[in-house]
mmCIF file of C-alpha atoms in Angstrom:
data_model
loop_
_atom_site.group_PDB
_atom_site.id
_atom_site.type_symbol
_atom_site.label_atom_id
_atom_site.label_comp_id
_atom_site.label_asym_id
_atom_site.label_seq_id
_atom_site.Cartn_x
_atom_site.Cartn_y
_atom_site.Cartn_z
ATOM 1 C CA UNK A 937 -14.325 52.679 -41.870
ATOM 2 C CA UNK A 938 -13.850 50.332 -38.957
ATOM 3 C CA UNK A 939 -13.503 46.511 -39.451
ATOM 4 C CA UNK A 940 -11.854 45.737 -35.954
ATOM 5 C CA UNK A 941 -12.329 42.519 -33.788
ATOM 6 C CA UNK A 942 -11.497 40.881 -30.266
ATOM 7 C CA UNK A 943 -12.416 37.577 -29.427
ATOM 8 C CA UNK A 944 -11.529 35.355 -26.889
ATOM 9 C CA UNK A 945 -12.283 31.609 -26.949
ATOM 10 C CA UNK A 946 -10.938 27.798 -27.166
ATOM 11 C CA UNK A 947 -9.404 26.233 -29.865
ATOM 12 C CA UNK A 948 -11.547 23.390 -31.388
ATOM 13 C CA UNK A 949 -8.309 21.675 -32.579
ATOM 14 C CA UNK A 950 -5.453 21.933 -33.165
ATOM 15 C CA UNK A 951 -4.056 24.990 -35.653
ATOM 16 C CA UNK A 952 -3.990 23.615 -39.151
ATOM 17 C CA UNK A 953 -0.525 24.962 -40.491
ATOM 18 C CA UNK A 954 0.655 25.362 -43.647
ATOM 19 C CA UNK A 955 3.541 26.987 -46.148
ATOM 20 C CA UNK A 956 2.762 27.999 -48.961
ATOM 21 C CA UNK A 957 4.606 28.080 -52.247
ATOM 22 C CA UNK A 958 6.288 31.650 -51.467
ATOM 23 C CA UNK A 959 6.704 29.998 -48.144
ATOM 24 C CA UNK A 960 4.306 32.072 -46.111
ATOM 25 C CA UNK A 961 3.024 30.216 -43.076
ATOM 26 C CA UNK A 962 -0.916 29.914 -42.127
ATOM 27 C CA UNK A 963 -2.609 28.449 -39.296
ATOM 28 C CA UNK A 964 -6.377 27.911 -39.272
ATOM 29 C CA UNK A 965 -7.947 27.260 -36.472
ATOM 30 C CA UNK A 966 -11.724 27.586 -35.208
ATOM 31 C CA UNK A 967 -12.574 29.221 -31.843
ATOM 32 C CA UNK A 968 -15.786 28.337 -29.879
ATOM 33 C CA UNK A 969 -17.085 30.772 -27.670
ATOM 34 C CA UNK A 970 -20.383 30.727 -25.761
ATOM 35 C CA UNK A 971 -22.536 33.450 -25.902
ATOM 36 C CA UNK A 972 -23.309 34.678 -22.378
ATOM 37 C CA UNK A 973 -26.806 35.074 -22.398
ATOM 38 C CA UNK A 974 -29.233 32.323 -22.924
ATOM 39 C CA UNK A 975 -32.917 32.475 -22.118
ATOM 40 C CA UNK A 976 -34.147 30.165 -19.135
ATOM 41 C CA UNK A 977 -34.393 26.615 -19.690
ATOM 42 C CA UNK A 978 -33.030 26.369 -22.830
ATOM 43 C CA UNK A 979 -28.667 25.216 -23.507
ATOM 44 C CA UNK A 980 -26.300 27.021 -23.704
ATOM 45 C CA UNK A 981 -24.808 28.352 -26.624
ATOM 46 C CA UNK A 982 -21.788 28.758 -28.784
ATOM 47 C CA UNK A 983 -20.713 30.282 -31.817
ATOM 48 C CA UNK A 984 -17.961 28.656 -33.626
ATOM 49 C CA UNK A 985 -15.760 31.307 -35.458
ATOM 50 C CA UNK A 986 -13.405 30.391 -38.566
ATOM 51 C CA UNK A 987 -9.935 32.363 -38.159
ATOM 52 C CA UNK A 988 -6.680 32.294 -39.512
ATOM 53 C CA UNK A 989 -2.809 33.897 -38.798
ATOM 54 C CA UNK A 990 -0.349 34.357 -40.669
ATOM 55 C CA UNK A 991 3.188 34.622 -40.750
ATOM 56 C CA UNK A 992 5.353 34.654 -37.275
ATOM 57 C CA UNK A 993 1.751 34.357 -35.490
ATOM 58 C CA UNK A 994 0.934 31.371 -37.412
ATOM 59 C CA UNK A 995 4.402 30.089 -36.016
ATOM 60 C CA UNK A 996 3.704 30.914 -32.705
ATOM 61 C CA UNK A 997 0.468 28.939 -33.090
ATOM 62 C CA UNK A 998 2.071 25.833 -34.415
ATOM 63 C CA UNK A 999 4.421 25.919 -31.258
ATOM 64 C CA UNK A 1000 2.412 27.046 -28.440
ATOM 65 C CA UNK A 1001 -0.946 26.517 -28.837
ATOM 66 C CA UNK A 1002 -3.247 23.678 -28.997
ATOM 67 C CA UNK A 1003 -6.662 22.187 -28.775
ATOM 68 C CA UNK A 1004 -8.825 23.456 -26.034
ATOM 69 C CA UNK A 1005 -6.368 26.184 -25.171
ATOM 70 C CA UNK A 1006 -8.178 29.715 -23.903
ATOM 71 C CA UNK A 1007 -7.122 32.809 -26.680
ATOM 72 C CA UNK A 1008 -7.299 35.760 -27.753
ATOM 73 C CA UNK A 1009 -7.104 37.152 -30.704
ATOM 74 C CA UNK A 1010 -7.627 40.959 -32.630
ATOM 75 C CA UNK A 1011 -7.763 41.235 -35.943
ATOM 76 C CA UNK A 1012 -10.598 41.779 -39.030
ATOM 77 C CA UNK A 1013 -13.464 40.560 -40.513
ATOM 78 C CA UNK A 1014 -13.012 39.048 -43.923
ATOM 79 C CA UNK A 1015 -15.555 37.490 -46.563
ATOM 80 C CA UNK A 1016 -14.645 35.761 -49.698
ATOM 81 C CA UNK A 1017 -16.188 32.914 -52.230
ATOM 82 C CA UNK A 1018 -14.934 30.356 -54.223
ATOM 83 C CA UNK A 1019 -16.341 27.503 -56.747
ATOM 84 C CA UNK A 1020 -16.478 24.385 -55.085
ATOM 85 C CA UNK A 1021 -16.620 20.606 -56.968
ATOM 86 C CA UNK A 1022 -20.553 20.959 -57.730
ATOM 87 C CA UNK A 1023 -19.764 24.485 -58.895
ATOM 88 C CA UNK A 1024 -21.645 25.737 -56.512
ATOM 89 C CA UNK A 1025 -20.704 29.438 -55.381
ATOM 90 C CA UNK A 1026 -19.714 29.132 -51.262
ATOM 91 C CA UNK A 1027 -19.135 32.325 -49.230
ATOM 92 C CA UNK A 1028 -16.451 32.185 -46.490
ATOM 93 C CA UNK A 1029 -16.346 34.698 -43.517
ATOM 94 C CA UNK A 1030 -12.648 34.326 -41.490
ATOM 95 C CA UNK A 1031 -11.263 36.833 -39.251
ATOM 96 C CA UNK A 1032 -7.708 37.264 -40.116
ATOM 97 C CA UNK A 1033 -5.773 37.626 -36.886
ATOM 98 C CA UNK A 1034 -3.139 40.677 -36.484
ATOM 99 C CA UNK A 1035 -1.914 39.007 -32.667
ATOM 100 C CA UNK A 1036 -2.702 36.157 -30.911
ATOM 101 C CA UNK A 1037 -2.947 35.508 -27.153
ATOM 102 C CA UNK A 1038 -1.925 32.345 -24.842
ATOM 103 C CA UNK A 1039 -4.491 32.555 -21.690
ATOM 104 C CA UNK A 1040 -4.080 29.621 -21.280
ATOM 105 C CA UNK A 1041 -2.158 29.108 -17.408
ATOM 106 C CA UNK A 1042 1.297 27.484 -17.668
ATOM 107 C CA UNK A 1043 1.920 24.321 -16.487
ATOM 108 C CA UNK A 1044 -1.926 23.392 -16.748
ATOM 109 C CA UNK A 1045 -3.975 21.309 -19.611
ATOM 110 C CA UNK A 1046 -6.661 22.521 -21.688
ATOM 111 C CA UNK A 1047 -9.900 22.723 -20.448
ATOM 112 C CA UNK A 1048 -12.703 21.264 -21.892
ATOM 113 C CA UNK A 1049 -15.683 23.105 -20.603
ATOM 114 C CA UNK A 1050 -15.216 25.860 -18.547
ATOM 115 C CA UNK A 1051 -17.819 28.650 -18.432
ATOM 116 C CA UNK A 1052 -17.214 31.419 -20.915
ATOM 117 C CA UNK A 1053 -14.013 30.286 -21.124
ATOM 118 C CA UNK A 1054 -12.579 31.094 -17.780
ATOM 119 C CA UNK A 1055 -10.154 28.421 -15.867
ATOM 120 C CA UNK A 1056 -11.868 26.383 -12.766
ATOM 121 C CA UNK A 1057 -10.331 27.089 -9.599
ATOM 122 C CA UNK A 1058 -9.358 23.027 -9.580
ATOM 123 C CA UNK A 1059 -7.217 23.297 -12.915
ATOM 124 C CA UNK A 1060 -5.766 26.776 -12.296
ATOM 125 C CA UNK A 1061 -2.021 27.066 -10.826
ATOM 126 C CA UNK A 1062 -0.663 30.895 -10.699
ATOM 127 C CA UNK A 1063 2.443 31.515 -12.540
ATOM 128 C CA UNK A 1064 5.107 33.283 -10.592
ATOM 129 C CA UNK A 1065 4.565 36.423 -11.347
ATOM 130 C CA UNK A 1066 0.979 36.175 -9.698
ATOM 131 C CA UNK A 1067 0.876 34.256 -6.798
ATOM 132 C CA UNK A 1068 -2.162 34.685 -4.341
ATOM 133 C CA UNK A 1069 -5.353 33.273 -3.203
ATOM 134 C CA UNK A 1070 -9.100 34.186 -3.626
ATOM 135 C CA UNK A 1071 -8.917 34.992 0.736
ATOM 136 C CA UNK A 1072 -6.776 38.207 -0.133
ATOM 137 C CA UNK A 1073 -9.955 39.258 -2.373
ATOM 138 C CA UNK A 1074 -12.887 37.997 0.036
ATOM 139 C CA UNK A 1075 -12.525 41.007 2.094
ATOM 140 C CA UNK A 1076 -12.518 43.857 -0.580
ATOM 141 C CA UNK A 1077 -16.278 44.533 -1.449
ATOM 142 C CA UNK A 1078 -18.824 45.688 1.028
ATOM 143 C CA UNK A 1079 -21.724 45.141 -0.953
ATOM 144 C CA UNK A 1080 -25.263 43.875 -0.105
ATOM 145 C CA UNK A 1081 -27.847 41.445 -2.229
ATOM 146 C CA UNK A 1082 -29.988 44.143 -2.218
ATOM 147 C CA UNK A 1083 -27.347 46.615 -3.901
ATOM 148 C CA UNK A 1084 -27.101 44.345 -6.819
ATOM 149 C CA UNK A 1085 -29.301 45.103 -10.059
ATOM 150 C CA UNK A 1086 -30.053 41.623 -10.811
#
């Protein structure tokens, strides 16, 4: 059996941390990502996804990531219920992260609405290590309108 998943997204809010009693640290957190295809005319739209890390990730989360950041995460699929107040059976689905991802470009702030969670050229500044500019891509492809299948 498979239960494998990859997503990559913004943070809603901030990651909720906590210790527990054994002192095991959790972060929840909620990722929104919006689904690519949307038929003409109508919004755009997003799926909201429940996940939570644990341990040194959930650490890593408390220090280095925040609202609106762009992640990634892989981990699993997990469902569960509890009793809530009214006593009313609620079912919970969560992926429970195995590694989490900063895409999120240094020395720049969140961004609030970027499409399917890619940087804007105005907020993005290369790191170091990757330094260069869209010219030394303009040049690459040789490809017509007509070539293209859409």
């Amino acid at each position: 059996m498979i239960n494998r998943v990859v997503l990559v997204g913004r943070l809603t809010q901030d990651p909720m941390v906590r210790k527990s009693q054994s002192g095991v640290t959790s972060a929840r957190f909620t990722l929104a990502i919006d689904r690519r295809y949307s038929g003409q005319g109508q919004e755009k739209q997003t799926d909201f996804i429940n996940c939570v890390a644990f341990s040194r990730t959930a650490e890593f989360m408390e220090q280095y990531i925040k609202k609106g950041f762009l992640v990634g995460v892989e981990g699993r699929i997990q469902t569960g219920s509890y009793e809530n107040q009214q006593g009313q059976r609620v079912y919970t689905t969560d992926v429970v992260c195995d590694s989490v991802q900063n895409y999120q470009p240094r020395n720049t702030a969140p961004v609030a609405s970027a499409p399917y969670g890619e940087p804007t050229r105005s907020n993005y500044a290369p790191h170091h290590e990757d330094q260069f500019s869209t010219s030394d891509f303009a040049n690459t492809l040789d490809i017509s309108s007509d070539d293209l299948p859409f």
